[in-house]
Tab-separated table of C-alpha atoms and ligand atoms in Angstrom:
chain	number	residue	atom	x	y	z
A	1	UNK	CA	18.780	23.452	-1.374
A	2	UNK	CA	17.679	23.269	-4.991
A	3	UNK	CA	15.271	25.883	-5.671
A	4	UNK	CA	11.757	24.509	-7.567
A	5	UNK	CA	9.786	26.789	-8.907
A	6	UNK	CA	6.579	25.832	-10.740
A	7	UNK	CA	6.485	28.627	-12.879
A	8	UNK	CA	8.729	32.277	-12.475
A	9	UNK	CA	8.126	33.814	-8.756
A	10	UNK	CA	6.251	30.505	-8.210
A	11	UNK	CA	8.132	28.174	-5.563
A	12	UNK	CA	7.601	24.690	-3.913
A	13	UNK	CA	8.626	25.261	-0.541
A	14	UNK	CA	7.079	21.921	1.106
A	15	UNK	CA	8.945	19.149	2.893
A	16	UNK	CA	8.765	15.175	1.557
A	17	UNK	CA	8.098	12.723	4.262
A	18	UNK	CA	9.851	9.273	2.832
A	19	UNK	CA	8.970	7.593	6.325
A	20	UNK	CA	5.447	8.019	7.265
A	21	UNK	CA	3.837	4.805	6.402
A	22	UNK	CA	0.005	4.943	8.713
A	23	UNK	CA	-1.968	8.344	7.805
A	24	UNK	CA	-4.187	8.004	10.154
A	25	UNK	CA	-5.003	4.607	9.549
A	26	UNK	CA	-4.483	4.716	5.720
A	27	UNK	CA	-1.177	2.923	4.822
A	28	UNK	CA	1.301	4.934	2.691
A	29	UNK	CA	3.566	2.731	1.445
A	30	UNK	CA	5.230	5.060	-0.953
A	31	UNK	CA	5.351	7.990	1.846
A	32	UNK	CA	3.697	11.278	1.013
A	33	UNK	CA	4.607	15.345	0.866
A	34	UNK	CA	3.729	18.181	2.550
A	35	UNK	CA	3.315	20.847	-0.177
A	36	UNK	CA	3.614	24.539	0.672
A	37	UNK	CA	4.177	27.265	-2.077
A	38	UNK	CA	5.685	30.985	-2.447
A	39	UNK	CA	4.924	33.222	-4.271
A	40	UNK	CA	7.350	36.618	-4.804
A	41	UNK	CA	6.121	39.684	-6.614
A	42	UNK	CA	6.109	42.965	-5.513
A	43	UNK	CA	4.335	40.961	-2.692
A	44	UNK	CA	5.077	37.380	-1.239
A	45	UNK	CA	2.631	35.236	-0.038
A	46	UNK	CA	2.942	31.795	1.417
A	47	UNK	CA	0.158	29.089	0.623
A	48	UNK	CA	-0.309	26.948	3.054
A	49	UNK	CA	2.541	25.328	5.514
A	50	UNK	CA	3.764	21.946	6.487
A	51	UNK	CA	3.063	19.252	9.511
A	52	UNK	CA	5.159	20.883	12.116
A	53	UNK	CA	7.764	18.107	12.329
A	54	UNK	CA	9.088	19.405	9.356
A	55	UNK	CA	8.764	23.088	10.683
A	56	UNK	CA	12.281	23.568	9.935
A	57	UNK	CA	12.435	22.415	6.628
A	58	UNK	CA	9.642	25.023	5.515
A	59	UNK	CA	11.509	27.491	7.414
A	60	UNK	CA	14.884	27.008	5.637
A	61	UNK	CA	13.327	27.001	2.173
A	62	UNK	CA	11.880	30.154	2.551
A	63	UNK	CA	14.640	31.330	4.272
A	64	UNK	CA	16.815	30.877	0.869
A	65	UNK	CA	14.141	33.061	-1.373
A	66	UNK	CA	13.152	35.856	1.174
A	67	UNK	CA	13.320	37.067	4.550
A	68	UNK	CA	9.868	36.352	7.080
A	69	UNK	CA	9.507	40.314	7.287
A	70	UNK	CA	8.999	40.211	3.664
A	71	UNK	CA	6.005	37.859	3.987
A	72	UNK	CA	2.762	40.204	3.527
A	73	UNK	CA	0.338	36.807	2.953
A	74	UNK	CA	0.049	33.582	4.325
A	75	UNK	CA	-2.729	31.745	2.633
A	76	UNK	CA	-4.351	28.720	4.873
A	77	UNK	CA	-6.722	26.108	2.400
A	78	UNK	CA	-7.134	23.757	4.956
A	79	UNK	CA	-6.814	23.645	8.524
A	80	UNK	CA	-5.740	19.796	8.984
A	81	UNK	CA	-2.416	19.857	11.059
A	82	UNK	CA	-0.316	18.016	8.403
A	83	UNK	CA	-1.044	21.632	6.570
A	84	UNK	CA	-1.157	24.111	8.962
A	85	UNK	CA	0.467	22.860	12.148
A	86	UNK	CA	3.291	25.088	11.212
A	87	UNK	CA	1.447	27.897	10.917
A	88	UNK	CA	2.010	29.074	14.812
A	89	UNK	CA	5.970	29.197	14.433
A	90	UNK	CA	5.676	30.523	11.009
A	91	UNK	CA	2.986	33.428	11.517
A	92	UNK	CA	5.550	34.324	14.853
A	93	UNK	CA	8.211	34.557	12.151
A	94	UNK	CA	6.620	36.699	9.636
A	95	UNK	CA	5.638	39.265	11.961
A	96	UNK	CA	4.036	41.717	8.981
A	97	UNK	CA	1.983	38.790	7.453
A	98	UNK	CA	-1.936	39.018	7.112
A	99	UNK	CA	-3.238	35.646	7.399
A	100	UNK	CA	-6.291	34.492	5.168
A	101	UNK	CA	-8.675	31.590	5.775
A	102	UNK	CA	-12.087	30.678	4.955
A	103	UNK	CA	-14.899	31.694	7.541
A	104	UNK	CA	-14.608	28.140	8.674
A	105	UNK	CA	-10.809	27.810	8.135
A	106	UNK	CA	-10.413	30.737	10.563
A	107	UNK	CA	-12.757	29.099	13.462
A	108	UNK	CA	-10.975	26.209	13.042
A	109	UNK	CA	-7.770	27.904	13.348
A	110	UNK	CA	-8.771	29.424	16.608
A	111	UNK	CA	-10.081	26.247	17.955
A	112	UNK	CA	-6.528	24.193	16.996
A	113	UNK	CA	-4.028	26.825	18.007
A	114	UNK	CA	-6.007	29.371	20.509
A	115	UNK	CA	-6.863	33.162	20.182
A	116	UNK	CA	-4.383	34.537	18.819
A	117	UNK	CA	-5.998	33.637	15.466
A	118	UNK	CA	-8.883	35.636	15.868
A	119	UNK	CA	-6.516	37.867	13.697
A	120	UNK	CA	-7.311	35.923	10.733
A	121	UNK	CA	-9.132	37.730	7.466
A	122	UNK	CA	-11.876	35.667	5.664
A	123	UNK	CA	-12.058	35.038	2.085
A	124	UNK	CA	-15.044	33.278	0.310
A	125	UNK	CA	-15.576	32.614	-3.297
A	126	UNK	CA	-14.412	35.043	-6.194
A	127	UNK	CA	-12.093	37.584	-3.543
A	128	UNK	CA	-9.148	38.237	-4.729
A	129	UNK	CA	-5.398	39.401	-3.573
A	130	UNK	CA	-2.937	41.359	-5.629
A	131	UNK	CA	0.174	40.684	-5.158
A	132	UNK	CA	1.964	42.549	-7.998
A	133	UNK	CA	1.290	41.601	-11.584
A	134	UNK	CA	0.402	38.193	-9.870
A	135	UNK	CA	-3.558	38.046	-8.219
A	136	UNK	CA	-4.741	34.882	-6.089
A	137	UNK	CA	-8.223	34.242	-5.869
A	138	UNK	CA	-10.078	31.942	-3.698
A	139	UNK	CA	-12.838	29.167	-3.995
A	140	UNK	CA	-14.529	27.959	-1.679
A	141	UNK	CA	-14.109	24.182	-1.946
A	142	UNK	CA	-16.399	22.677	1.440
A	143	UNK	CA	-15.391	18.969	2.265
A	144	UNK	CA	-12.713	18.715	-0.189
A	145	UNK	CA	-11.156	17.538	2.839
A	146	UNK	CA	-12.917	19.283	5.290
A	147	UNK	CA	-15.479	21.799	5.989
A	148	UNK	CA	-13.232	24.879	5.795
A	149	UNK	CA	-11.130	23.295	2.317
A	150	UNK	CA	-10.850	25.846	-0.278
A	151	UNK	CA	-8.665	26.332	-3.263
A	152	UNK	CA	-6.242	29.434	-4.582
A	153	UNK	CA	-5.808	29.841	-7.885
A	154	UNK	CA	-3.235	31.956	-9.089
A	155	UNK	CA	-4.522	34.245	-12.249
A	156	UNK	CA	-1.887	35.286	-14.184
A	157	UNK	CA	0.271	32.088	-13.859
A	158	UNK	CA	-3.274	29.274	-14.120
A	159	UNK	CA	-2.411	27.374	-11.386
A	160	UNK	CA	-4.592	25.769	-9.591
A	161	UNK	CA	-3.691	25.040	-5.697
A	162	UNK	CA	-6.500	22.557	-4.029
A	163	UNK	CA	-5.164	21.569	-1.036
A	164	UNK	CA	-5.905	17.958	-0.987
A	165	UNK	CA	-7.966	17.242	-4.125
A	166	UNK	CA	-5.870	15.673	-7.073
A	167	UNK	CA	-3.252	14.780	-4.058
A	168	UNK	CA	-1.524	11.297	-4.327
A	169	UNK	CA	1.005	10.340	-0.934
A	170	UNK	CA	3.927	9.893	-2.726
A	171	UNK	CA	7.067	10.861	-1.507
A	172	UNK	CA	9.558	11.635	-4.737
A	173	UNK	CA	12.811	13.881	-5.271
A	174	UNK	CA	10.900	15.207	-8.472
A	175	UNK	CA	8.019	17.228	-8.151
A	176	UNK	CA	5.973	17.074	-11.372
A	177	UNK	CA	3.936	14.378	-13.143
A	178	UNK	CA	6.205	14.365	-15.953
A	179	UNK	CA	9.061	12.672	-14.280
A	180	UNK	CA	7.666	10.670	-12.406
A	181	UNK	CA	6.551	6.863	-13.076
A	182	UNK	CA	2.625	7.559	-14.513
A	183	UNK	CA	1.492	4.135	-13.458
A	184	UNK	CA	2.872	4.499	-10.174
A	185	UNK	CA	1.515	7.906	-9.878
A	186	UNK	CA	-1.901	7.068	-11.396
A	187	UNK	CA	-2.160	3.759	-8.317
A	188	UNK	CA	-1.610	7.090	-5.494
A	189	UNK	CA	-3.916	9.229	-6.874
A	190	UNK	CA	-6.192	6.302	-7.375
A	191	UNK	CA	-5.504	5.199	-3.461
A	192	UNK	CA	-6.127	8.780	-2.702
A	193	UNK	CA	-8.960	9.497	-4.150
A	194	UNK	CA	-10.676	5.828	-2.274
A	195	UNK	CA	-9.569	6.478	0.715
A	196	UNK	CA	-10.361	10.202	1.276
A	197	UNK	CA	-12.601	11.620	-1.497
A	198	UNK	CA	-14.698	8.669	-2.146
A	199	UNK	CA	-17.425	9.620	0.618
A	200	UNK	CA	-18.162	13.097	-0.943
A	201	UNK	CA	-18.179	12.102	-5.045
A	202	UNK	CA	-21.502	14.018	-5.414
A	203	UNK	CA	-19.516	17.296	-3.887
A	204	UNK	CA	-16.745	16.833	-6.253
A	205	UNK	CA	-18.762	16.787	-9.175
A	206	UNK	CA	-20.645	19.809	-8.398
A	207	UNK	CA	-17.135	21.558	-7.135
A	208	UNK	CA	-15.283	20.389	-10.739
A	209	UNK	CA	-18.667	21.582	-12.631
A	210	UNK	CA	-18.115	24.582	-10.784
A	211	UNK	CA	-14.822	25.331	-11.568
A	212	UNK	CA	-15.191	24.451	-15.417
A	213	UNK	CA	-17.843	26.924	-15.258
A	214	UNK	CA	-15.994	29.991	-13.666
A	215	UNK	CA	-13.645	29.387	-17.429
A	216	UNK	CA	-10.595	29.504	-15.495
A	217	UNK	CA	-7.933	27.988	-17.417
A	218	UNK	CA	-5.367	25.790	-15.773
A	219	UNK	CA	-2.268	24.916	-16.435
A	220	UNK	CA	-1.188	23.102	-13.380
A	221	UNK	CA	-2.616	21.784	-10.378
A	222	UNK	CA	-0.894	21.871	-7.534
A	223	UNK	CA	-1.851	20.025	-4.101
A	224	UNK	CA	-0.942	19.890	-0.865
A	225	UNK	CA	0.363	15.966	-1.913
A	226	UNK	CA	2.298	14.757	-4.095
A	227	UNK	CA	3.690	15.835	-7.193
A	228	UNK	CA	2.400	19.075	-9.212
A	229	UNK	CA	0.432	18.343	-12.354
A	230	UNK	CA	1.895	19.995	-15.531
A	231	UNK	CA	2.117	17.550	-18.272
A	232	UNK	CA	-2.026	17.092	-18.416
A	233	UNK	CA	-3.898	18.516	-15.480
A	234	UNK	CA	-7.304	17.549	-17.355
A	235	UNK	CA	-6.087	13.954	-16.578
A	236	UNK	CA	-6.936	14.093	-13.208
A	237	UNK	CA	-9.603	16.535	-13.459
A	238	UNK	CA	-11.203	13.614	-15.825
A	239	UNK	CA	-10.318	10.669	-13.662
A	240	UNK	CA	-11.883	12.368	-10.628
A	241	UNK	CA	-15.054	12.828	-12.607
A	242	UNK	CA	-14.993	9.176	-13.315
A	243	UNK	CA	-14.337	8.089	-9.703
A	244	UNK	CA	-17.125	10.008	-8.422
A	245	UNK	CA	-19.591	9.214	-11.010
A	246	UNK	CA	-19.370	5.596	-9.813
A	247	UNK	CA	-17.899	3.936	-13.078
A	248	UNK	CA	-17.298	0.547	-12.205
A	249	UNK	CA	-16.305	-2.768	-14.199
A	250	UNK	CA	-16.663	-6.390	-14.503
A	251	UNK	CA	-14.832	-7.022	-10.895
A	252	UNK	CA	-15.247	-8.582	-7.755
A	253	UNK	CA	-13.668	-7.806	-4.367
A	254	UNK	CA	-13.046	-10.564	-1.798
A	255	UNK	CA	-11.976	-9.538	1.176
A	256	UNK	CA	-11.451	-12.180	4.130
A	257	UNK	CA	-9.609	-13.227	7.435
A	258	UNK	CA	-9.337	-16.753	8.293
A	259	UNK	CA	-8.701	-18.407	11.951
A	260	UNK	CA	-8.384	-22.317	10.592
A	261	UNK	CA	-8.436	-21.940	6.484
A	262	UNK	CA	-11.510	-22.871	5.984
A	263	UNK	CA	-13.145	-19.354	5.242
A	264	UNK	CA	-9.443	-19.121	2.848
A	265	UNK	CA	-10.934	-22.112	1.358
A	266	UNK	CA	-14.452	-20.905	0.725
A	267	UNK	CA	-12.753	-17.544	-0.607
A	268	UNK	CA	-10.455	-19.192	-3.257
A	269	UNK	CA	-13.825	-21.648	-4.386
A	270	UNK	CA	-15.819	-18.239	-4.770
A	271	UNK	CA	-13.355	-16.705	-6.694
A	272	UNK	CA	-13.213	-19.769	-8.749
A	273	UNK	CA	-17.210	-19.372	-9.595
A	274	UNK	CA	-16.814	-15.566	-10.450
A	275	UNK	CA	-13.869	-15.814	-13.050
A	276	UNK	CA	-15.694	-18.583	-14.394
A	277	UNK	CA	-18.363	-16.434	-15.652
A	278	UNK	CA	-15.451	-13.719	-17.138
A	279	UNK	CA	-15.114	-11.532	-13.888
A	280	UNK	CA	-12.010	-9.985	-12.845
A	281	UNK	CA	-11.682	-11.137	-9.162
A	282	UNK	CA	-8.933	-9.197	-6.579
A	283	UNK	CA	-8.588	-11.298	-3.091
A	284	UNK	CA	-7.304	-9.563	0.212
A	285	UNK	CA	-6.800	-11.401	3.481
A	286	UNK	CA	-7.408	-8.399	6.375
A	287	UNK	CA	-3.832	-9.002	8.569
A	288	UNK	CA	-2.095	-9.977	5.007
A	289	UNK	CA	-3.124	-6.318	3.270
A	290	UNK	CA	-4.297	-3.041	4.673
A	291	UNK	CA	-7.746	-2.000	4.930
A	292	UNK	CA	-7.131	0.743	2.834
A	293	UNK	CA	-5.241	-1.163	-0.177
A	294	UNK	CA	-8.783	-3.069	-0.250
A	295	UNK	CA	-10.718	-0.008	-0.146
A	296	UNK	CA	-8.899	1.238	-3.523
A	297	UNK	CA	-9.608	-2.048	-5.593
A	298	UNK	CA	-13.217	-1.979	-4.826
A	299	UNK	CA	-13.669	2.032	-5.890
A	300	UNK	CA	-14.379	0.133	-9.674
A	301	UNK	CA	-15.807	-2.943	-8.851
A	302	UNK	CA	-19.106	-3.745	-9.255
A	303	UNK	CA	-19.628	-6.837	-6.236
A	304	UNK	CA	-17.876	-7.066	-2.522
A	305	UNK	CA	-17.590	-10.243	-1.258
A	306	UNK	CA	-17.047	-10.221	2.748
A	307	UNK	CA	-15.836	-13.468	4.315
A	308	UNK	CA	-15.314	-14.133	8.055
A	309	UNK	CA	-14.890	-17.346	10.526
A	310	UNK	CA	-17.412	-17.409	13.696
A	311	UNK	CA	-15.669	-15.714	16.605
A	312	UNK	CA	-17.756	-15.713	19.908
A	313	UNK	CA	-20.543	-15.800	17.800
A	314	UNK	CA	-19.856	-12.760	16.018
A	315	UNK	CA	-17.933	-12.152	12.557
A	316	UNK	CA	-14.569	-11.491	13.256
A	317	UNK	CA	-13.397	-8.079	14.951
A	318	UNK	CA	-10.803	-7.294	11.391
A	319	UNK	CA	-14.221	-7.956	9.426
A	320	UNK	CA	-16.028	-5.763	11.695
A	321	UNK	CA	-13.093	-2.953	11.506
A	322	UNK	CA	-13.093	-3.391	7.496
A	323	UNK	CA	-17.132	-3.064	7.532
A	324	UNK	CA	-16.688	0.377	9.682
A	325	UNK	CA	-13.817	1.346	7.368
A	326	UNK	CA	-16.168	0.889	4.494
A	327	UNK	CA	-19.588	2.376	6.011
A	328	UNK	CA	-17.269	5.368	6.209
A	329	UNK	CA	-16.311	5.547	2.348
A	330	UNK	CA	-18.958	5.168	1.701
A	331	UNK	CA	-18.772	3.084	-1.728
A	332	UNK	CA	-21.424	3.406	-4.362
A	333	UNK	CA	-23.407	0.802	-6.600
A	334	UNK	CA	-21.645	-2.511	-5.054
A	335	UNK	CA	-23.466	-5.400	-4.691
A	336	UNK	CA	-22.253	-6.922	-1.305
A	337	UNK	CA	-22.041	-10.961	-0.541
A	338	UNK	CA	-21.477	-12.912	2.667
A	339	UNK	CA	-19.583	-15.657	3.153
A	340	UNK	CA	-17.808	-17.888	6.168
A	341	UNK	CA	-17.200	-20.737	8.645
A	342	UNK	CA	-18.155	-21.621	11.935
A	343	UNK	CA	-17.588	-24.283	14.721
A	344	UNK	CA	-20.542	-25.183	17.371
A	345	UNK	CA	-22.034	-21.967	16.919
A	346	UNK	CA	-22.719	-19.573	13.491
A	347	UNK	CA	-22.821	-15.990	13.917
A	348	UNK	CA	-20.389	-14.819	11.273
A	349	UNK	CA	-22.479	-14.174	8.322
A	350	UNK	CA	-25.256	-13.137	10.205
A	351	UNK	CA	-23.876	-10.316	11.959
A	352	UNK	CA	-21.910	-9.469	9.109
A	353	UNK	CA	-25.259	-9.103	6.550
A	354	UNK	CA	-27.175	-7.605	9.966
A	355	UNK	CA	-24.373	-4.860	9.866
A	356	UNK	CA	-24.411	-3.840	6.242
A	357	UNK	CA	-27.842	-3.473	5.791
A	358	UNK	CA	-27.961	-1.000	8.381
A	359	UNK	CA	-24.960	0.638	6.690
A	360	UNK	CA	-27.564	0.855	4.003
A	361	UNK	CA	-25.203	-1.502	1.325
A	362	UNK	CA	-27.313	-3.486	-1.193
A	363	UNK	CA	-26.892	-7.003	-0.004
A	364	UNK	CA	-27.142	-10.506	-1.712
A	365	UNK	CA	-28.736	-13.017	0.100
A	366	UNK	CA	-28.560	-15.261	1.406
A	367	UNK	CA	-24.703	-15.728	2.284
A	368	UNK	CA	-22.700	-18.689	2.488
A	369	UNK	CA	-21.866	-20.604	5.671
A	370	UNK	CA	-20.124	-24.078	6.390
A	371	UNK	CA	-19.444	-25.921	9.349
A	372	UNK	CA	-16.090	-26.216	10.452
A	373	UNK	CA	-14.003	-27.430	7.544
A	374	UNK	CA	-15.471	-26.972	3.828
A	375	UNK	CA	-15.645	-30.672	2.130
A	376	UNK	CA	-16.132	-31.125	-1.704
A	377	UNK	CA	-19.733	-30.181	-1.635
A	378	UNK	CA	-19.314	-27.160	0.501
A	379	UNK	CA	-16.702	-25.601	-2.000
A	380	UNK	CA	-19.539	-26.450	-4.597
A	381	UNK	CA	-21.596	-24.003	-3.522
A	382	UNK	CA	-19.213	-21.739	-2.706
A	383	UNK	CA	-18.221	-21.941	-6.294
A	384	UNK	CA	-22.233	-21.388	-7.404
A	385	UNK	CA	-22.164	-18.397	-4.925
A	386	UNK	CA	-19.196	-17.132	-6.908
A	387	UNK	CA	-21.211	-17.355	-10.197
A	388	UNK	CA	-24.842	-16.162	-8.684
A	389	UNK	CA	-23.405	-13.221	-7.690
A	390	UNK	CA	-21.444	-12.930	-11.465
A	391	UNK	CA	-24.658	-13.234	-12.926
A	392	UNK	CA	-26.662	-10.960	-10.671
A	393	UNK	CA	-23.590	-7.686	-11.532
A	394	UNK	CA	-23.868	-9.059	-15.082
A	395	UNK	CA	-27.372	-7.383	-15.199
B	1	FEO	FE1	-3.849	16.676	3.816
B	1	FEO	FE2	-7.132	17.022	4.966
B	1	FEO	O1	-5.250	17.095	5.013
């Protein structure tokens, strides 16, 4: 296999997954990578491992640079499986390996793969390992995915490993920034970001303010995701600031399911009344688009419009999956409007507005509702609810 190595003594050892489209529930339509990394000085340490469907893979890479009984560390940042599920065939393998964790990584470790990781060593915030001229030192990094996250960064070489922050699922033959498409790569990390990071911006900021203010320079980042960052690493850094500081712009969000066409109807009129009034407008029908292709457009918008037909008196169940989806995320600042049809009964837009005010989302009101099929004057107002709710972001 063709050897990568991020800088000298510095190798990607991870595995590319070009099938996996569902992440749990987030659609990767691109794929995504399992990164793992070795590092060879007078030590050798592995960072991290890979989901253990791809056990093999890892095993084979490292295989080609060194031998398992020449493994003295095996770093673990974050205990989700698709990092670390390998880690029970791999610490069997390298047999003189200390294993580091966080104090949380480790009792997570015991609790996914039994007692035989009680043997693992805890690191918190500033410890450091030699391993030669090269030194890794850890930082605690809570939620950036999980409770136990943390980050190595290597000293000497100013690379910065995260685990999943700065990740994008992309699966790609290359493994840097720089050769890679950077729209393409910019719509991942953006997707990313929405769909996994959004909930805990006010974590991030403090974690990145953090880091800035330790004055460790970086020259790469490299997550567990994706391609390595090399040609600007600040780029990310800088787009992750602006994610989680809520910047949004002059953009609306409709996102609808239809039984009949007549809540496809109202959508299209709404959308109509917004870009009237200069607002960029992005429409997905739930069954048409994933729930998490949604999620990333309305990250930087500043108004979510929800639209759903009458079903048993309820909003539909895709609405009520999407509204879940989003109480989740958590998304910041949005101004959220209700819209849809019913037949003998309403129920829709009721439940729906019921629902996100609990969520705690800053709702318009009141919604929009027609009865069965929307006639001239229904799409009317549908078209003034489009530019009420321009007006209302435009303050
Ligand atoms: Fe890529 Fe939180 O695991």
């Amino acid at each position: 296999m063709v050897k990568v190595a991020l800088k000298d003594g510095v190798y990607w050892v991870g595995v590319v997954d070009w099938n996996i489209r569902d992440f749990h529930g987030y659609v990767t339509n691109r794929g995504s990578s399992y990164n793992a990394y070795l590092i060879q000085d007078e030590q050798t340490a592995l960072i991290d491992t890979v989901k253990n469907t791809f056990s093999e893979e890892l095993i084979q890479k490292i295989s080609e640079l060194t031998t398992f009984d020449k493994i003295d560390y095996i770093i673990v940042n974050h205990v989700e499986m698709d990092h670390s599920s390998s880690l029970p065939i791999i610490a069997k393998l390298a047999k003189n390996a200390r294993i580091f964790a966080s104090p949380r990584g480790r009792e997570a470790l015991i609790d996914h793969y039994g007692r035989e990781f009680e043997r693992v060593e805890t690191v918190k915030t500033g410890d450091e390992i030699k391993v030669g001229k090269k030194t890794l030192r850890f930082v605690e990094a809570p939620m950036l995915h999980w409770p136990d996250s943390m980050f190595t960064y290597l000293v000497e070489d100013k690379i910065l490993m995260p685990n999943d922050a700065f990740g994008q699922h992309l699966a790609s033959s290359q493994r840097f920034d720089d050769q890679v498409d950077d729209h393409v790569l910019m719509e991942e990390a953006t997707m990313y970001y929405a769909n996994i990071l959004m909930p805990l911006a006010p974590l991030i900021i403090r974690k990145i303010q953090e880091v800035i203010q330790m004055g460790i320079p970086i020259e790469m980042i490299a997550p567990s995701h994706g391609v390595v960052w090399r040609k600007d690493p600040m780029k990310i850094v800088n787009a992750y600031m602006n994610w989680s500081a809520g910047e949004t712009k002059n953009k609306a969000v409709i996102v609808f399911d239809t039984m009949w066409h007549s809540t496809d109807k109202m959508a299209r009129a709404i959308a109509d009344g917004l870009t009237s009034q200069g607002v960029e407008v992005k429409i997905f029908k739930l069954r048409a688009y994933a729930m998490s292709e949604a999620i990333t457009e309305i990250l930087d918008a500043k108004a979510v419009l929800l639209g759903s037909p009458t079903l048993n008196n309820l909003m539909f169940p895709t609405l009520s999956s999407f509204l879940t989806y989003a109480a989740g995320l958590k998304p910041k600042g949005k101004l959220w409007g209700f819209f849809g049809s019913y037949g003998w009964g309403g129920g829709a837009v009721k439940s729906m507005i019921k629902t996100a005010k609990e969520t705690g989302f800053e709702v318009y009101e009141p919604g929009v509702e027609v009865k069965f099929v929307p006639d001239g004057e229904d799409l009317k107002k549908c078209f003034e609810f489009g530019q009420q709710i321009a007006q209302k972001i435009k303050v």
